[in-house]
Every structure is written in C-alpha cells, then in structure tokens.
Coordinates of N, CA and C in Angstrom, one line a residue:
X1237 N -2.0 49.0 10.9 CA -1.1 47.9 11.9 C -1.9 48.2 13.7
X1238 N -2.7 49.3 13.6 CA -3.3 49.6 14.7 C -4.5 48.3 15.3
X1239 N -4.7 48.0 14.3 CA -6.0 46.9 14.5 C -5.5 45.6 13.9
X1240 N -4.2 45.3 14.4 CA -3.4 44.3 14.0 C -2.1 44.0 15.3
X1241 N -2.4 43.7 16.1 CA -1.6 43.9 17.0 C 0.0 42.9 17.1
X1242 N -0.4 41.5 16.5 CA 0.9 41.1 15.7 C 1.6 41.0 14.8
X1243 N 1.1 42.3 13.8 CA 2.0 43.0 12.9 C 2.8 44.0 12.9
X1244 N 3.9 43.6 12.6 CA 5.0 44.5 12.6 C 5.5 45.1 11.2
X1245 N 6.1 46.4 11.5 CA 6.8 46.9 9.6 C 7.8 48.0 10.4
X1246 N 8.9 47.8 9.6 CA 9.9 49.0 9.6 C 10.3 49.6 7.9
X1247 N 10.8 50.6 8.2 CA 11.1 50.9 6.7 C 13.0 50.9 6.8
X1248 N 13.2 50.0 5.4 CA 14.9 50.4 5.6 C 14.8 51.4 4.0
X1249 N 16.0 52.2 4.1 CA 16.4 52.9 3.2 C 18.0 52.2 2.8
X1250 N 18.0 52.2 1.7 CA 19.2 51.5 1.0 C 20.2 52.5 0.6
X1251 N 21.4 53.0 1.0 CA 21.8 54.0 0.6 C 23.2 53.7 0.6
X1252 N 24.4 54.3 0.6 CA 25.5 54.4 0.8 C 26.4 55.4 1.6
X1253 N 27.6 55.3 2.2 CA 28.0 56.5 3.6 C 28.2 57.7 3.1
X1254 N 28.2 58.3 1.7 CA 28.5 59.4 1.0 C 27.2 60.3 1.1
X1255 N 26.0 59.4 1.0 CA 24.5 60.0 1.1 C 23.9 59.9 2.2
X1256 N 24.3 59.5 3.0 CA 23.8 59.0 4.7 C 22.9 60.4 5.0
X1257 N 23.6 61.7 5.0 CA 22.9 62.6 5.4 C 21.4 62.8 4.7
X1258 N 22.1 62.8 3.4 CA 20.5 62.8 2.9 C 19.7 62.0 3.0
X1259 N 20.0 60.6 3.2 CA 18.8 59.8 3.5 C 18.0 59.8 4.7
X1260 N 19.0 60.4 5.7 CA 18.2 60.9 7.1 C 17.4 62.0 6.7
X1261 N 17.7 62.8 6.0 CA 16.7 63.8 6.1 C 15.5 63.5 5.6
X1262 N 15.4 62.7 4.3 CA 14.3 62.2 3.4 C 13.6 61.3 4.5
X1263 N 14.3 60.6 5.4 CA 13.4 59.6 6.2 C 12.9 60.6 7.2
X1264 N 13.3 61.3 7.8 CA 12.7 62.6 8.8 C 11.3 63.2 8.2
X1265 N 11.6 63.7 7.1 CA 10.7 64.3 6.3 C 9.6 63.4 5.6
X1266 N 9.7 62.1 5.4 CA 8.8 61.0 5.4 C 7.7 60.9 6.2
X1267 N 8.5 60.4 7.6 CA 7.9 60.7 8.6 C 7.0 61.7 9.6
X1268 N 7.7 62.6 9.3 CA 6.6 64.2 9.3 C 5.4 64.4 8.1
X1269 N 6.0 64.0 6.9 CA 4.4 64.6 6.2 C 3.6 63.2 6.3
X1270 N 4.0 62.1 6.7 CA 3.0 60.6 6.8 C 2.8 60.7 8.4
X1271 N 3.1 61.2 9.0 CA 2.7 61.1 10.4 C 3.2 59.9 11.2
X1272 N 4.0 59.2 10.8 CA 5.0 58.3 11.0 C 5.4 58.5 12.5
X1273 N 4.8 57.8 13.4 CA 5.4 57.4 14.3 C 5.7 56.5 15.5
X1274 N 5.3 55.0 14.9 CA 5.6 53.8 15.3 C 5.8 53.1 14.6
X1275 N 6.5 53.3 13.5 CA 7.2 52.4 12.4 C 8.8 53.0 12.2
X1276 N 9.8 52.1 13.1 CA 11.0 52.3 12.6 C 11.1 52.9 11.3
X1277 N 12.2 53.6 11.2 CA 13.0 54.1 9.8 C 14.2 53.8 10.0
X1278 N 15.0 53.1 8.9 CA 16.2 52.7 9.2 C 16.9 53.3 8.0
X1279 N 18.2 53.2 8.0 CA 19.3 53.1 7.0 C 20.2 52.0 6.7
X1280 N 20.5 51.0 5.8 CA 21.3 50.3 5.6 C 22.4 50.8 4.5
X1281 N 23.9 50.9 5.0 CA 24.7 51.5 4.1 C 25.1 50.6 3.0
X1282 N 24.2 50.0 2.5 CA 24.8 49.4 1.3 C 23.5 49.5 0.2
X1283 N 23.8 50.0 -1.0 CA 22.6 50.4 -2.0 C 22.0 49.0 -2.6
X1284 N 22.9 48.0 -2.7 CA 22.1 46.9 -3.3 C 21.2 45.9 -2.1
X1285 N 21.3 46.4 -0.8 CA 20.4 45.8 0.5 C 21.0 44.2 0.6
X1286 N 20.7 43.6 1.5 CA 21.2 42.2 1.5 C 20.9 41.1 0.4
X1287 N 22.0 40.2 0.2 CA 22.4 39.7 -0.7 C 21.2 38.4 -1.3
X1288 N 20.6 38.0 -0.1 CA 19.8 37.0 0.1 C 18.4 37.6 -0.7
X1289 N 18.2 38.6 0.2 CA 16.6 39.9 -0.6 C 17.0 39.7 -2.1
X1290 N 17.9 39.6 -2.7 CA 18.1 40.2 -4.2 C 17.1 41.2 -4.8
X1291 N 17.3 42.3 -4.1 CA 16.8 43.9 -4.4 C 16.9 44.1 -5.8
X1292 N 16.1 44.4 -6.6 CA 16.3 44.7 -8.1 C 17.3 46.1 -8.1
X1293 N 17.8 46.4 -8.9 CA 18.9 47.7 -9.2 C 17.9 48.8 -9.4
X1294 N 16.7 48.6 -10.2 CA 16.1 49.5 -10.4 C 14.4 49.8 -9.9
X1295 N 15.0 49.0 -8.9 CA 13.4 49.2 -8.0 C 13.3 50.6 -7.0
X1296 N 12.3 51.3 -6.9 CA 12.2 52.3 -5.9 C 11.6 51.8 -4.5
X1297 N 10.8 50.9 -4.7 CA 10.1 50.4 -3.7 C 10.4 48.6 -3.5
X1298 N 10.7 48.1 -2.7 CA 10.8 46.8 -2.5 C 10.0 46.7 -1.4
X1299 N 8.5 45.8 -1.4 CA 8.2 45.4 0.3 C 8.4 43.8 -0.1
X1300 N 8.8 43.4 1.2 CA 8.7 42.4 1.4 C 8.1 41.5 2.8
X1301 N 7.4 40.6 2.6 CA 6.3 40.5 3.6 C 6.6 39.1 4.2
X1302 N 7.1 39.0 5.3 CA 8.0 38.0 5.9 C 7.1 37.5 7.5
X1303 N 7.6 36.1 7.5 CA 7.6 35.3 9.1 C 8.5 34.7 9.3
X1304 N 9.1 34.9 10.6 CA 10.4 34.2 10.6 C 11.2 34.1 10.0
X1305 N 11.7 35.2 9.5 CA 13.0 35.3 8.2 C 12.5 34.6 7.0
X1306 N 11.2 33.9 7.0 CA 10.7 33.1 5.4 C 10.0 34.4 4.7
X1307 N 10.4 34.7 3.8 CA 10.0 35.8 2.8 C 8.7 35.2 2.1
X1308 N 7.7 35.3 2.2 CA 6.4 35.0 2.0 C 5.5 35.6 0.8
X1309 N 5.8 36.5 0.5 CA 5.6 37.8 -0.6 C 6.5 38.7 -0.8
X1310 N 6.7 39.6 -2.2 CA 7.7 40.2 -2.6 C 6.7 41.2 -3.6
X1311 N 6.9 42.0 -3.6 CA 6.4 43.2 -4.2 C 7.5 44.2 -4.8
X1312 N 7.6 44.5 -6.0 CA 8.8 45.4 -6.3 C 8.0 46.2 -7.2
X1313 N 8.6 47.9 -7.0 CA 7.8 48.9 -8.1 C 9.2 49.6 -8.4
X1314 N 9.3 50.1 -9.9 CA 10.2 50.9 -10.0 C 9.2 52.5 -9.8
X1315 N 10.5 53.4 -10.1 CA 10.0 54.6 -9.7 C 8.8 55.2 -10.5
X1316 N 7.9 55.9 -9.4 CA 6.6 56.5 -9.8 C 5.3 55.2 -10.2
X1317 N 5.9 53.9 -9.9 CA 5.0 53.2 -10.0 C 3.8 52.6 -9.1
X1318 N 4.1 52.6 -7.6 CA 3.2 52.5 -6.6 C 2.1 53.0 -6.6
X1319 N 0.9 52.5 -7.0 CA 0.0 53.2 -7.0 C -1.1 52.6 -5.7
X1320 N -2.0 53.5 -5.7 CA -3.1 53.1 -4.5 C -3.8 51.4 -4.8
X1321 N -4.0 51.1 -6.1 CA -4.0 49.4 -6.4 C -3.0 48.8 -6.0
X1322 N -1.8 49.2 -6.0 CA -0.6 48.3 -5.7 C -0.5 47.9 -4.4
X1323 N -1.0 48.7 -3.4 CA -1.1 49.0 -2.1 C -2.2 48.1 -1.7
X1324 N -3.2 48.1 -2.0 CA -4.2 47.3 -1.9 C -3.8 45.7 -2.3
X1325 N -3.3 45.0 -3.1 CA -2.9 44.0 -3.4 C -1.7 43.8 -2.3
X1326 N -0.8 44.5 -2.1 CA 0.4 44.5 -1.1 C -0.6 44.0 0.2
X1327 N -1.6 44.8 0.4 CA -2.1 44.5 2.0 C -3.0 43.2 1.7
X1328 N -3.4 42.4 0.2 CA -3.9 41.3 0.5 C -2.8 40.1 0.8
X1329 N -1.7 40.6 0.3 CA -0.9 39.5 0.9 C -0.4 39.0 1.9
X1330 N -0.7 40.1 2.8 CA -0.7 40.0 4.7 C -1.2 38.6 5.1
X1331 N -2.3 38.1 4.1 CA -3.1 37.0 4.6 C -2.0 35.6 4.5
X1332 N -0.9 35.9 3.9 CA 0.2 34.8 3.8 C 1.3 35.1 5.0
X1333 N 0.8 36.1 6.1 CA 1.5 36.2 7.1 C 1.0 35.9 8.0
X1334 N -0.4 36.2 8.1 CA -1.3 36.1 9.5 C -2.1 35.0 9.4
X1335 N -2.0 34.1 8.1 CA -2.8 33.0 8.2 C -4.4 33.3 8.0
X1336 N -4.5 34.1 7.3 CA -6.2 34.6 7.4 C -6.8 34.1 5.9

C-alpha cells in the first residue's frame, strides 16, 4: 500500500458483544505480530456482517475489493484455506479497482 497512495484498506472483525474483549485482544495481537500500524483494525458487533455483503457463515476470511461502495471482487476462504497463492490472486484483483 505504501507504493499506491490511492489504495486504502481496513480490517473488520465480525463478533458478538459477548466475545468483544477476546476480539480486541486478537486484533491487538495481529497488529503487533504483523507490524500493522497504518491499517485500521475494527470490530463489528454482528457475526453475520452487513446483510448486503452476504458473508458466508463458514468463512474465516472474506476479502472485498470495492470502489465507491461497489464491490468489484470478492474472495472467500474457509478456516486454514488462505495461502500465498491466494494472496497473489487477491492482489491481481486490485486492477479492478485501480483501473490498471
């Protein structure tokens, strides 16, 4: 992202109020381990996420690439499925937003 100033990202951890403290702890640990300093890490107290995004129940990671509230690409990964090759595929989808 440092190479692309027009690009922004944020992380939303879907949780319920009963698990909020654990979710905050997990986000802090993720930030520390990953050296994340400039990407907002947030919580949404709804384990289903926004209805319009249709987050799969069995998804561990859902990546939405959008521009002006229009989802241009969506990648869904179950528990333990996200690989380096998948990350490369997600990054390739950025052209749908950046117009490259």
